[in-house]
Coordinates of N, CA and C in Angstrom, one line a residue:
M536 N -1.7 -18.2 -13.1 CA -1.7 -17.1 -12.2 C -2.8 -17.3 -11.2
L537 N -2.5 -17.2 -9.9 CA -3.5 -17.4 -8.9 C -4.2 -16.0 -8.7
T538 N -5.6 -16.1 -8.6 CA -6.4 -14.9 -8.3 C -7.4 -15.3 -7.2
A539 N -7.6 -14.4 -6.3 CA -8.5 -14.7 -5.2 C -9.1 -13.4 -4.6
T540 N -10.3 -13.4 -4.2 CA -10.9 -12.2 -3.6 C -10.6 -12.1 -2.1
G541 N -10.1 -13.1 -1.5 CA -9.7 -13.1 -0.1 C -8.3 -13.5 0.1
N542 N -8.0 -14.0 1.2 CA -6.6 -14.5 1.5 C -6.5 -15.9 1.1
I543 N -5.3 -16.4 1.1 CA -5.0 -17.8 0.7 C -4.3 -18.5 1.8
N544 N -4.4 -19.8 1.9 CA -3.8 -20.6 2.9 C -2.5 -21.1 2.5
A545 N -1.6 -20.2 2.2 CA -0.2 -20.5 1.7 C 0.7 -19.3 2.1
A546 N 2.0 -19.6 2.2 CA 3.0 -18.6 2.5 C 3.2 -17.8 1.2
Y547 N 3.3 -16.5 1.4 CA 3.6 -15.6 0.2 C 4.3 -14.3 0.7
E548 N 4.9 -13.7 -0.3 CA 5.6 -12.4 -0.1 C 4.8 -11.4 -0.9
V549 N 4.5 -10.3 -0.2 CA 3.7 -9.2 -0.8 C 4.6 -8.4 -1.7
I550 N 4.2 -8.2 -2.9 CA 4.9 -7.3 -3.8 C 4.3 -5.9 -3.7
G551 N 3.0 -5.8 -3.7 CA 2.4 -4.4 -3.5 C 1.0 -4.4 -4.1
V552 N 0.3 -3.3 -3.8 CA -1.1 -3.1 -4.3 C -1.0 -2.7 -5.7
I553 N -2.0 -3.3 -6.5 CA -2.1 -2.9 -7.9 C -3.5 -2.5 -8.2
T554 N -3.7 -1.7 -9.3 CA -5.0 -1.2 -9.6 C -5.2 -1.2 -11.2
V555 N -6.4 -1.3 -11.6 CA -6.8 -1.0 -13.0 C -8.2 -0.4 -13.0
S556 N -8.5 0.3 -14.1 CA -9.8 0.8 -14.3 C -10.3 0.5 -15.7
V557 N -11.6 0.2 -15.8 CA -12.2 -0.2 -17.1 C -13.4 0.7 -17.3
I558 N -13.6 1.2 -18.5 CA -14.8 1.9 -18.9 C -15.4 1.2 -20.1
K559 N -16.7 0.7 -20.0 CA -17.3 0.0 -21.1 C -18.6 0.8 -21.4
P560 N -18.7 1.2 -22.7 CA -20.0 1.9 -23.1 C -21.1 0.9 -23.2
E561 N -22.3 1.5 -23.1 CA -23.6 0.8 -23.2 C -23.7 0.2 -24.6
K562 N -24.1 -1.0 -24.8 CA -24.4 -1.6 -26.1 C -25.8 -1.2 -26.6
T563 N -25.8 -0.5 -27.7 CA -27.1 -0.1 -28.2 C -27.3 -0.6 -29.6
G564 N -28.4 -0.3 -30.2 CA -28.7 -0.8 -31.6 C -29.4 -2.1 -31.6
C565 N -29.5 -2.7 -32.7 CA -30.3 -3.9 -32.9 C -29.8 -5.1 -32.0
A566 N -28.4 -5.2 -31.9 CA -27.9 -6.2 -31.1 C -28.0 -5.9 -29.6
G567 N -28.2 -4.6 -29.3 CA -28.4 -4.2 -27.9 C -27.7 -4.9 -26.8
G568 N -28.3 -5.1 -25.7 CA -27.7 -5.8 -24.6 C -27.5 -5.0 -23.3
G569 N -27.6 -3.7 -23.4 CA -27.4 -2.8 -22.2 C -25.9 -2.7 -21.8
L570 N -25.7 -2.5 -20.5 CA -24.4 -2.3 -20.0 C -23.6 -3.7 -20.0
P571 N -22.4 -3.7 -20.5 CA -21.5 -4.9 -20.6 C -20.8 -5.2 -19.2
V572 N -21.6 -5.5 -18.2 CA -21.1 -5.6 -16.8 C -20.1 -6.8 -16.8
D573 N -20.5 -8.0 -17.3 CA -19.6 -9.2 -17.2 C -18.3 -8.9 -17.9
A574 N -18.4 -8.3 -19.1 CA -17.1 -8.0 -19.9 C -16.2 -7.1 -19.1
A575 N -16.8 -6.1 -18.4 CA -16.0 -5.2 -17.6 C -15.2 -5.9 -16.5
Y576 N -15.9 -6.8 -15.8 CA -15.3 -7.5 -14.7 C -14.2 -8.5 -15.2
Q577 N -14.4 -9.1 -16.4 CA -13.4 -10.0 -17.0 C -12.2 -9.2 -17.4
E578 N -12.4 -8.1 -18.0 CA -11.3 -7.2 -18.4 C -10.5 -6.7 -17.2
A579 N -11.2 -6.4 -16.1 CA -10.5 -5.9 -14.9 C -9.6 -6.9 -14.3
V580 N -10.1 -8.2 -14.2 CA -9.3 -9.2 -13.6 C -8.1 -9.5 -14.6
S581 N -8.4 -9.6 -15.9 CA -7.3 -9.8 -16.8 C -6.2 -8.6 -16.7
G582 N -6.7 -7.4 -16.5 CA -5.8 -6.3 -16.3 C -5.0 -6.4 -15.1
L583 N -5.6 -6.9 -14.0 CA -4.8 -7.1 -12.7 C -3.8 -8.1 -12.9
V584 N -4.1 -9.2 -13.6 CA -3.1 -10.3 -13.9 C -2.0 -9.8 -14.7
A585 N -2.3 -9.0 -15.8 CA -1.2 -8.4 -16.6 C -0.3 -7.5 -15.8
V586 N -0.8 -6.7 -15.0 CA 0.0 -5.8 -14.1 C 0.9 -6.6 -13.2
A587 N 0.2 -7.6 -12.6 CA 1.0 -8.5 -11.6 C 2.1 -9.2 -12.3
K588 N 1.9 -9.7 -13.5 CA 2.9 -10.4 -14.3 C 4.1 -9.5 -14.6
K589 N 3.8 -8.2 -14.9 CA 4.8 -7.2 -15.2 C 5.7 -7.0 -14.0
Q590 N 5.1 -7.2 -12.8 CA 5.9 -6.9 -11.6 C 6.5 -8.2 -11.1
G591 N 6.4 -9.3 -11.8 CA 7.0 -10.6 -11.5 C 6.2 -11.4 -10.5
A592 N 5.0 -11.1 -10.3 CA 4.1 -11.8 -9.3 C 3.6 -13.1 -9.8
S593 N 3.3 -14.0 -8.9 CA 2.7 -15.2 -9.2 C 1.2 -15.3 -8.8
G594 N 0.7 -14.2 -8.3 CA -0.7 -14.2 -7.9 C -1.2 -12.8 -7.5
V595 N -2.6 -12.7 -7.4 CA -3.2 -11.5 -6.9 C -4.3 -11.9 -6.0
I596 N -4.2 -11.4 -4.7 CA -5.2 -11.8 -3.7 C -5.9 -10.5 -3.2
H597 N -6.9 -10.7 -2.4 CA -7.7 -9.6 -1.9 C -8.2 -8.7 -3.0
I598 N -8.7 -9.3 -4.1 CA -9.2 -8.5 -5.2 C -10.5 -7.9 -4.8
G599 N -10.6 -6.6 -5.1 CA -11.9 -5.9 -4.8 C -12.3 -5.0 -6.0
F600 N -13.6 -4.6 -6.0 CA -14.1 -3.8 -7.1 C -15.0 -2.7 -6.6
E601 N -15.1 -1.6 -7.3 CA -16.0 -0.5 -7.1 C -16.5 -0.1 -8.5
H602 N -17.8 0.1 -8.6 CA -18.3 0.4 -9.9 C -19.3 1.6 -9.8
R603 N -19.5 2.2 -11.0 CA -20.6 3.2 -11.1 C -21.0 3.2 -12.6
V604 N -22.2 3.8 -12.8 CA -22.7 4.0 -14.1 C -22.8 5.5 -14.3
S605 N -22.1 5.9 -15.4 CA -22.2 7.4 -15.7 C -23.0 7.5 -17.0
T606 N -23.8 8.6 -17.0 CA -24.6 8.8 -18.2 C -24.4 10.2 -18.8
T607 N -24.6 10.3 -20.0 CA -24.5 11.6 -20.7 C -25.7 11.8 -21.6
S608 N -26.2 13.0 -21.8 CA -27.3 13.2 -22.7 C -27.1 14.6 -23.3
G609 N -27.7 14.7 -24.5 CA -27.7 15.9 -25.2 C -28.1 15.8 -26.6
C610 N -28.7 16.8 -27.2 CA -29.1 16.8 -28.6 C -30.0 15.5 -28.9
G611 N -30.8 15.2 -28.0 CA -31.8 14.1 -28.2 C -31.2 12.7 -28.1
T612 N -30.0 12.6 -27.6 CA -29.4 11.3 -27.4 C -28.9 11.1 -26.0
S613 N -28.8 9.9 -25.6 CA -28.2 9.7 -24.2 C -27.4 8.4 -24.3
S614 N -26.4 8.2 -23.5 CA -25.6 7.0 -23.4 C -25.2 6.8 -22.0
A615 N -24.7 5.6 -21.7 CA -24.3 5.2 -20.4 C -23.0 4.5 -20.5
N616 N -22.1 4.6 -19.5 CA -20.9 3.8 -19.4 C -20.9 3.1 -18.1
F617 N -20.4 1.9 -18.1 CA -20.2 1.1 -16.9 C -18.7 1.3 -16.6
E618 N -18.4 1.9 -15.4 CA -17.0 2.2 -15.0 C -16.7 1.3 -13.8
L619 N -15.6 0.6 -13.9 CA -15.2 -0.3 -12.9 C -13.7 -0.1 -12.5
Y620 N -13.5 0.0 -11.2 CA -12.2 0.2 -10.6 C -11.9 -1.1 -9.8
A621 N -10.7 -1.7 -10.1 CA -10.4 -2.9 -9.4 C -9.0 -2.8 -8.8
W622 N -8.8 -3.5 -7.7 CA -7.5 -3.5 -6.9 C -7.2 -4.8 -6.4
G623 N -6.0 -5.1 -6.1 CA -5.6 -6.3 -5.4 C -4.2 -6.2 -4.9
T624 N -3.8 -7.3 -4.3 CA -2.4 -7.3 -3.7 C -1.6 -8.3 -4.5
A625 N -0.6 -7.9 -5.2 CA 0.3 -8.8 -6.0 C 1.2 -9.5 -5.1
I626 N 1.3 -10.8 -5.3 CA 2.1 -11.6 -4.4 C 3.0 -12.6 -5.1
N627 N 4.0 -13.1 -4.5 CA 4.8 -14.3 -4.9 C 4.6 -15.4 -3.9
L628 N 4.2 -16.6 -4.4 CA 4.1 -17.7 -3.5 C 5.5 -18.1 -3.0
E629 N 5.6 -18.4 -1.8 CA 7.0 -18.7 -1.3 C 7.4 -20.1 -1.7
N630 N 6.5 -21.0 -1.9 CA 6.9 -22.4 -2.3 C 6.3 -22.8 -3.6
G631 N 6.2 -21.9 -4.5 CA 5.6 -22.4 -5.8 C 5.5 -21.4 -6.8

């Protein structure tokens, strides 16, 4: 499956705009590591590919992302989530 953040130099048919959202909690404890940013982006692209495949697409172009970090606190604890919204254009390559 073709994925690109911009346009491609090939003829294609547009199927439509697709979206996914991912929420990843902060990693805490001994293993720690903070916010799982890389994992969220990987999951978002995989999600776009899955949605595109369900629609019969052979690629996703013009992939874009918007993110935010949300936090909660109370009773002496606090946590954070990395929230990622991704979109793209599902396409079918005309010659391939």
